Short mmCIF file of C-alpha atoms in Angstrom, two decimals:
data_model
loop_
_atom_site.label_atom_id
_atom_site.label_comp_id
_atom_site.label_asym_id
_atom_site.label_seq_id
_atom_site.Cartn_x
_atom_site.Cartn_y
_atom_site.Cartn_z
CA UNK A 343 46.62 155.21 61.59
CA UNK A 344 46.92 159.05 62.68
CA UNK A 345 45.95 158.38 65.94
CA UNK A 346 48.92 155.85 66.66
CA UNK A 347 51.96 156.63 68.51
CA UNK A 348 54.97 154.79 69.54
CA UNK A 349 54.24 152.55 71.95
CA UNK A 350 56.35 153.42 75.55
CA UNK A 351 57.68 150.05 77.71
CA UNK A 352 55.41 151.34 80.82
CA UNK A 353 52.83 151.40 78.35
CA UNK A 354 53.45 147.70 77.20
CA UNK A 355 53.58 146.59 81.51
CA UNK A 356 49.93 148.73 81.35
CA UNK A 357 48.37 146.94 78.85
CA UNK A 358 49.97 144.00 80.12
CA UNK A 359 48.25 144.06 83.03
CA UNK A 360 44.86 145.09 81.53
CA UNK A 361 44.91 142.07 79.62
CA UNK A 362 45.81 139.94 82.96
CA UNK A 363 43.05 141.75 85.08
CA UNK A 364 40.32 140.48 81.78
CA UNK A 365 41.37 136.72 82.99
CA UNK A 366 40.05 137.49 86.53
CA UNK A 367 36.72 139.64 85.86
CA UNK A 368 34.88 138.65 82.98
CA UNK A 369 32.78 140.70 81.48
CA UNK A 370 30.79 140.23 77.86
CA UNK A 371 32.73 142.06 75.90
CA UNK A 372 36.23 144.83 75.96
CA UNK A 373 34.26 147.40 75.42
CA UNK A 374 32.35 146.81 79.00
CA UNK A 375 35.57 147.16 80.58
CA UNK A 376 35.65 150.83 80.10
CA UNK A 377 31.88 151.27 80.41
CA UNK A 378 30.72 153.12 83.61
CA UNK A 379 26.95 153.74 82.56
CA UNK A 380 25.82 151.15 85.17
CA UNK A 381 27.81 151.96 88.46
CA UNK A 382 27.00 148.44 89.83
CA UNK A 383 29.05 147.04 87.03
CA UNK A 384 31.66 149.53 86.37
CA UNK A 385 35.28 148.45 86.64
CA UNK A 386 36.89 152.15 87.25
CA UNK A 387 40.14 150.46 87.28
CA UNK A 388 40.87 150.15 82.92
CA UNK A 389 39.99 153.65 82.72
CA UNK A 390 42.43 154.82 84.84
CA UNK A 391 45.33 152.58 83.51
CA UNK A 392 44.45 153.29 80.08
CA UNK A 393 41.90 154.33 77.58
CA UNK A 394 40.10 152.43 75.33
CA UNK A 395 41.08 153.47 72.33
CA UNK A 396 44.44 153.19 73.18
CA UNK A 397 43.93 149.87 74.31
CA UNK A 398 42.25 148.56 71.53
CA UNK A 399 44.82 150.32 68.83
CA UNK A 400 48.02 148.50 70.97
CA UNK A 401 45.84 145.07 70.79
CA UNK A 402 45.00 145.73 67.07
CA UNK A 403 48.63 146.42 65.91
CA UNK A 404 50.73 144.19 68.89
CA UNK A 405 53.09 141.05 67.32
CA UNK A 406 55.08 139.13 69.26
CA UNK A 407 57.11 137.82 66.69
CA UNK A 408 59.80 138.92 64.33
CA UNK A 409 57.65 139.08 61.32
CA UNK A 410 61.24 139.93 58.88
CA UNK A 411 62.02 136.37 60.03
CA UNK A 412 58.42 134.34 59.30
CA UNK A 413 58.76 132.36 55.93
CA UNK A 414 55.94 132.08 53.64
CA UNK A 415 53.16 129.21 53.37
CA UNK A 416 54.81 127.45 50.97
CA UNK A 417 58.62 127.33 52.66
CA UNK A 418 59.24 123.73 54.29
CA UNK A 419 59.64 124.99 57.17
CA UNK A 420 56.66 127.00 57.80
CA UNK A 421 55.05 127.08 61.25
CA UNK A 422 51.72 128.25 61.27
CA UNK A 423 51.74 129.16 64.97
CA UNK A 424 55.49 131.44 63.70
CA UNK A 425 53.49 134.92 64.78
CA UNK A 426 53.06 133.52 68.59
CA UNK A 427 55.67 131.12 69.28
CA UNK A 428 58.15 132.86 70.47
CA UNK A 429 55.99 134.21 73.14
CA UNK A 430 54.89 130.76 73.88
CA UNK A 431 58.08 129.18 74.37
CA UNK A 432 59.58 132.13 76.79
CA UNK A 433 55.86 131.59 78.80
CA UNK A 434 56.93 128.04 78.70
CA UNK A 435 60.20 128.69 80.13
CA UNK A 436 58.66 130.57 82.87
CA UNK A 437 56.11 128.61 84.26
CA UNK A 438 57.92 126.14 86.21
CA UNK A 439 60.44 129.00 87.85
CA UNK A 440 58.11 130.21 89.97
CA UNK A 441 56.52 127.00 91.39
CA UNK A 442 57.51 123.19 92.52
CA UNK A 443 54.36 121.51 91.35
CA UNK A 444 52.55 119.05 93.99
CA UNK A 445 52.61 115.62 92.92
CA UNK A 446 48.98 115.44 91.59
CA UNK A 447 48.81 116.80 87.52
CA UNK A 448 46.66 116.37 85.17
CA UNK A 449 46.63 116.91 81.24
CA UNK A 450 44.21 118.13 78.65
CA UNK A 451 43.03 120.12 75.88
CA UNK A 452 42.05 123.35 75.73
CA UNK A 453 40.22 125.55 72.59
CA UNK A 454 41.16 129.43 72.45
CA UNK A 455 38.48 131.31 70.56
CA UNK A 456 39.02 132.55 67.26
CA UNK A 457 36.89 134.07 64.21
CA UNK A 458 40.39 134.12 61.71
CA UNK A 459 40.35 131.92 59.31
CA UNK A 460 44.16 130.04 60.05
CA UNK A 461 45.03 126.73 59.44
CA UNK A 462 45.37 125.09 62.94
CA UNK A 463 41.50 126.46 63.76
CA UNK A 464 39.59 123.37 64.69
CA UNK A 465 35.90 122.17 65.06
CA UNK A 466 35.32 120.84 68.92
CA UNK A 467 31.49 120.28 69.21
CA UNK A 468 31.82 119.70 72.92
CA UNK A 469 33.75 123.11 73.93
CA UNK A 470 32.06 126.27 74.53
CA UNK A 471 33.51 128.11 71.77
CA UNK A 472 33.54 125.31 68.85
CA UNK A 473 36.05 127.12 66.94
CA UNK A 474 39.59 128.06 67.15
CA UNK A 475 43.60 127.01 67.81
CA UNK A 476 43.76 123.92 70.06
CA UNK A 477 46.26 123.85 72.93
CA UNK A 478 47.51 120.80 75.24
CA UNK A 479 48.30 121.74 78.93
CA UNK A 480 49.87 120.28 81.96
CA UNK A 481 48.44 121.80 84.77
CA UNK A 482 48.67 120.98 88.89
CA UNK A 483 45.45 119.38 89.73
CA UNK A 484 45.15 121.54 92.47
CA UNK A 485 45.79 124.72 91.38
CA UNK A 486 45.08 124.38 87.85
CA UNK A 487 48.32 126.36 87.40
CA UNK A 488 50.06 125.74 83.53
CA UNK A 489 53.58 124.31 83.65
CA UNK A 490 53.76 123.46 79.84
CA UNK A 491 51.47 124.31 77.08
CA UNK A 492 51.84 123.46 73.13
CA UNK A 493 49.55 124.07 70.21
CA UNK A 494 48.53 121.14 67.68
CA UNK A 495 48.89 122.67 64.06
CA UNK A 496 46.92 120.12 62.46
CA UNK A 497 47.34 116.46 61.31
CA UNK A 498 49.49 117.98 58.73
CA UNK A 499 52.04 119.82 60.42
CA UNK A 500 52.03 118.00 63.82
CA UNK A 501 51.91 114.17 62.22
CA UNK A 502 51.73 111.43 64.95
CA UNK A 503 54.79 109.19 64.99
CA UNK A 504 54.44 105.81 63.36
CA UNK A 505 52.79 102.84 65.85
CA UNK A 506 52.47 105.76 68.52
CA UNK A 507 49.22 106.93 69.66
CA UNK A 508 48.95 111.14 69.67
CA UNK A 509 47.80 111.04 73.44
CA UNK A 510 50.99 108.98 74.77
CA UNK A 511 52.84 111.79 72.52
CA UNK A 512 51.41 114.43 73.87
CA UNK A 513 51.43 113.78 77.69
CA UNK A 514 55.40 112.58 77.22
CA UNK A 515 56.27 115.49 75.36
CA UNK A 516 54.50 117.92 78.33
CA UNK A 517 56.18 115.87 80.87
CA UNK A 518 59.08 115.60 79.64
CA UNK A 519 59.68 119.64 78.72
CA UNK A 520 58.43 120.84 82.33
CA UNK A 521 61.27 118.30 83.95
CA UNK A 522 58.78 116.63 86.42
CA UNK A 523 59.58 112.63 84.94
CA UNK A 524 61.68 110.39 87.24
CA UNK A 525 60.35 112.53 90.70
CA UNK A 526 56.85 110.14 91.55
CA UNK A 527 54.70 112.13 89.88
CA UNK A 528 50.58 111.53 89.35
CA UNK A 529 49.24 112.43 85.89
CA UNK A 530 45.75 111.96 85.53
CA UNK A 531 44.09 112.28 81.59
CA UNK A 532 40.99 111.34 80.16
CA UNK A 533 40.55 108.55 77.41
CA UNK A 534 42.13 110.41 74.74
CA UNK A 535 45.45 110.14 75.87
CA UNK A 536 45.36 106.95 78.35
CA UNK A 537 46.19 104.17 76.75
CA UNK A 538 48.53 101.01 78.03
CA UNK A 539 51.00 102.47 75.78
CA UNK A 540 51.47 105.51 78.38
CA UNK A 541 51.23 103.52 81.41
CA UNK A 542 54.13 101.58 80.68
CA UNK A 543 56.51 104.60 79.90
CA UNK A 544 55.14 106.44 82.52
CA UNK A 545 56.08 103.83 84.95
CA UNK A 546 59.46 103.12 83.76
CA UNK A 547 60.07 106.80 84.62
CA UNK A 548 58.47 106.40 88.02
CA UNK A 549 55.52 108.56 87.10
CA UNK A 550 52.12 107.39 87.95
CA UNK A 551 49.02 107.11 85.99
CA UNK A 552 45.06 107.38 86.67
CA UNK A 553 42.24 107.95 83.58
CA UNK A 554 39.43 106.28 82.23
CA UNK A 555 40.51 103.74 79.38
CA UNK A 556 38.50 102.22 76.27
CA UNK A 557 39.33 99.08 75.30
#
């Protein structure tokens, strides 16, 4: 594009923040962001930090990845989620630095929105959006703040264990990589992942357990 220029690191911490500042006032679309034509609405803030344009070329041309490094579809060891992960696992690294969760926690899905057509996108009647990349989270009740997150790739790429069930996976797995197992912790979960199965390992690492449960 003729318009692009290299992008500057306080330019990065800018849009950075823009993009932090969209998770706190929502608004219908990016465009309203910069839009001062109703001065009840306006957010004077994004215009000052950063143009649109600007904005909109960083988010259109941004990876996260090494993309030199990302192996093609039909590699064994392709990871559909390659172009994000590594930003995933250093946000995974960070989230329990800052914070000594209380003992209440609580685990579940989330959908993230998404109009590409990739492999992990899922159908989820029940959520808002109905479409996109599926995340599991571990989250203090209280807060709601994330202390491990993962993305399920699909049945084909994330394949449940033999005679384990994917919720008791799933919670064990979270658990397990945010260090809070063994220190009398309460998850609570909803019937997809409680099960007896998770009860029993849960209490053999002195973590405690409350969800509803089908028989």
């Amino acid at each position: 594009m003729k318009s692009w220029r290299p992008l500057t690191e306080n330019e990065l911490k800018s849009f950075l923040a823009i993009v932090f500042n969209m998770g706190l006032i929502r608004k219908s679309s990016i465009e309203e962001y910069w839009n001062s034509s109703l001065p009840s609405q306006a957010s004077h803030w994004f215009k000052k930090v950063m143009s649109r344009n600007r904005f909109q070329n960083i988010l259109k041309f941004l990876y996260v990845s090494d993309y030199s490094r990302n192996v093609p579809r039909q590699h064994p060891a392709y990871d559909p989620a390659s172009r994000f992960r590594p930003l995933l696992s250093f946000m995974n690294k960070q989230f329990c630095r800052f914070i000594v969760p209380k003992k209440e926690v609580c685990v579940d899905e989330t959908l993230m929105a998404t109009k590409g057509h990739n492999v992990m996108r899922q159908y989820i009647p029940s959520k808002a959006a109905k479409f996109g990349i599926k995340f599991w989270m571990l989250c203090e009740s209280a807060t709601g703040y994330i202390l491990q997150m993962s993305v399920y790739r699909g049945r084909h790429f994330d394949p449940v264990p033999a005679g384990q069930l994917q919720g008791t996976t799933v919670v064990m797995d979270l658990m397990s990589a945010s260090n809070i197992l063994n220190k009398g912790y309460h998850v609570f979960c909803d019937s997809f992942f409680c099960s007896q199965n998770l009860a029993s390992r849960l209490i053999q690492t002195t973590t405690y357990i409350t969800g509803s449960y089908l028989k």
